[in-house]
Amino acid sequence: MSFTWRYLVRPDGDFCRIANLDGSLDNISDEELASLRPVASDEEQPARPCSRCGGDLLLHWHGPLMTGVWMELCPACDAHRPAARAFIGWHHDADRDPAALPQLFEDWETETMHARGWTRAAPPAPPPSPPTPSGLTPRGRG
């Protein structure tokens, strides 16, 4: 089973991230995906102030599953962090490139989680090839 994220970016910079198991969303256009994911109303997602400075957040997001981390992207508090600064720049760019979002988000998530003591696990290595049993040779060679 393969697992990736599919990002849907709206013109105002709002976005959602949807699990794409085994490429099940690969053949669905952004327009079709948008029709399946209605825009959340402001009542559902109330504005939250930054927990550090009380200012406006560009984004608040739950960290990876089971970590209990609440991630905040604050232009005032996070501008000194490289991945956060790049993500803040993307949010402020009127001509933002939707294709850049997945890498910017993942870099910000990694940086934010690292600051909280978490590290991203490396992808699993393929299993090693089994050793050739001693005394056996390939056909035609012995």
Tab-separated table of C-alpha atoms in Angstrom, residues 4-96:
chain	number	residue	atom	x	y	z
A	4	THR	CA	0.845	10.207	-0.328
A	5	TRP	CA	-0.967	13.477	0.218
A	6	ARG	CA	-3.058	15.297	-2.351
A	7	TYR	CA	-3.210	19.068	-1.852
A	8	LEU	CA	-6.117	21.181	-3.024
A	9	VAL	CA	-5.355	24.921	-3.112
A	10	ARG	CA	-8.120	27.481	-3.487
A	11	PRO	CA	-7.450	30.880	-5.129
A	12	ASP	CA	-7.429	32.666	-1.751
A	13	GLY	CA	-4.578	30.421	-0.543
A	14	ASP	CA	-6.800	28.263	1.641
A	15	PHE	CA	-5.984	24.595	1.150
A	16	CYS	CA	-6.742	21.141	2.366
A	17	ARG	CA	-4.648	17.999	2.417
A	18	ILE	CA	-6.313	14.691	1.579
A	19	ALA	CA	-4.901	11.188	2.003
A	20	ASN	CA	-4.229	9.591	-1.378
A	21	LEU	CA	-4.052	5.862	-0.663
A	22	ASP	CA	-2.615	3.768	-3.487
A	23	GLY	CA	-3.025	6.706	-5.873
A	24	SER	CA	-6.815	6.585	-5.629
A	25	LEU	CA	-7.036	10.364	-6.263
A	26	ASP	CA	-4.432	10.549	-9.028
A	27	ASN	CA	-6.994	10.668	-11.849
A	28	ILE	CA	-9.324	13.185	-10.195
A	29	SER	CA	-8.941	16.791	-11.348
A	30	ASP	CA	-8.603	19.631	-8.836
A	31	GLU	CA	-12.050	20.866	-9.894
A	32	GLU	CA	-13.633	17.473	-9.174
A	33	LEU	CA	-11.787	17.253	-5.876
A	34	ALA	CA	-12.963	20.752	-4.910
A	35	SER	CA	-16.574	19.723	-5.525
A	36	LEU	CA	-16.089	16.831	-3.088
A	37	ARG	CA	-14.494	19.092	-0.442
A	38	PRO	CA	-16.760	22.091	0.190
A	39	VAL	CA	-15.226	25.273	1.570
A	40	ALA	CA	-15.428	25.353	5.360
A	41	SER	CA	-17.433	28.258	6.718
A	42	ASP	CA	-15.861	30.778	9.078
A	43	GLU	CA	-18.072	29.483	11.894
A	44	GLU	CA	-16.497	26.029	11.586
A	45	GLN	CA	-12.931	27.353	11.751
A	46	PRO	CA	-12.862	30.359	14.081
A	47	ALA	CA	-9.811	32.601	13.882
A	48	ARG	CA	-7.265	31.682	16.499
A	49	PRO	CA	-4.683	34.056	17.886
A	50	CYS	CA	-1.054	32.988	18.058
A	51	SER	CA	-0.428	31.249	21.382
A	52	ARG	CA	2.974	32.976	21.599
A	53	CYS	CA	2.273	36.631	20.713
A	54	GLY	CA	-1.524	36.894	20.396
A	55	GLY	CA	-1.228	38.071	16.765
A	56	ASP	CA	-2.994	36.733	13.698
A	57	LEU	CA	-2.039	33.284	12.432
A	58	LEU	CA	-1.711	32.427	8.771
A	59	LEU	CA	-2.365	28.781	9.573
A	60	HIS	CA	-3.131	26.518	12.497
A	61	TRP	CA	-2.902	22.779	11.971
A	62	HIS	CA	-2.913	19.563	13.962
A	63	GLY	CA	0.493	17.901	13.892
A	64	PRO	CA	0.953	14.345	12.654
A	65	LEU	CA	-1.405	11.745	14.078
A	66	MET	CA	-0.861	10.719	17.688
A	67	THR	CA	1.686	13.478	18.452
A	68	GLY	CA	-0.752	15.860	20.126
A	69	VAL	CA	1.149	18.813	18.626
A	70	TRP	CA	-0.767	21.909	17.519
A	71	MET	CA	1.202	23.735	14.808
A	72	GLU	CA	0.895	27.483	14.239
A	73	LEU	CA	2.289	29.617	11.417
A	74	CYS	CA	2.688	33.171	12.715
A	75	PRO	CA	4.394	35.842	10.585
A	76	ALA	CA	5.691	37.614	13.709
A	77	CYS	CA	6.975	34.595	15.629
A	78	ASP	CA	8.150	32.280	12.843
A	79	ALA	CA	9.849	34.585	10.310
A	80	HIS	CA	13.305	33.605	11.650
A	81	ARG	CA	12.801	29.905	10.792
A	82	PRO	CA	13.780	29.080	7.166
A	83	ALA	CA	10.930	26.695	6.251
A	84	ALA	CA	8.339	28.834	8.043
A	85	ARG	CA	9.664	31.982	6.328
A	86	ALA	CA	9.322	30.321	2.901
A	87	PHE	CA	5.775	29.188	3.742
A	88	ILE	CA	4.862	32.687	5.001
A	89	GLY	CA	6.184	34.090	1.712
A	90	TRP	CA	4.002	31.654	-0.245
A	91	HIS	CA	0.925	32.735	1.755
A	92	HIS	CA	1.601	36.415	1.018
A	93	ASP	CA	2.344	35.920	-2.687
A	94	ALA	CA	-0.659	36.870	-4.813
A	95	ASP	CA	0.721	34.665	-7.613
A	96	ARG	CA	1.342	31.668	-5.332
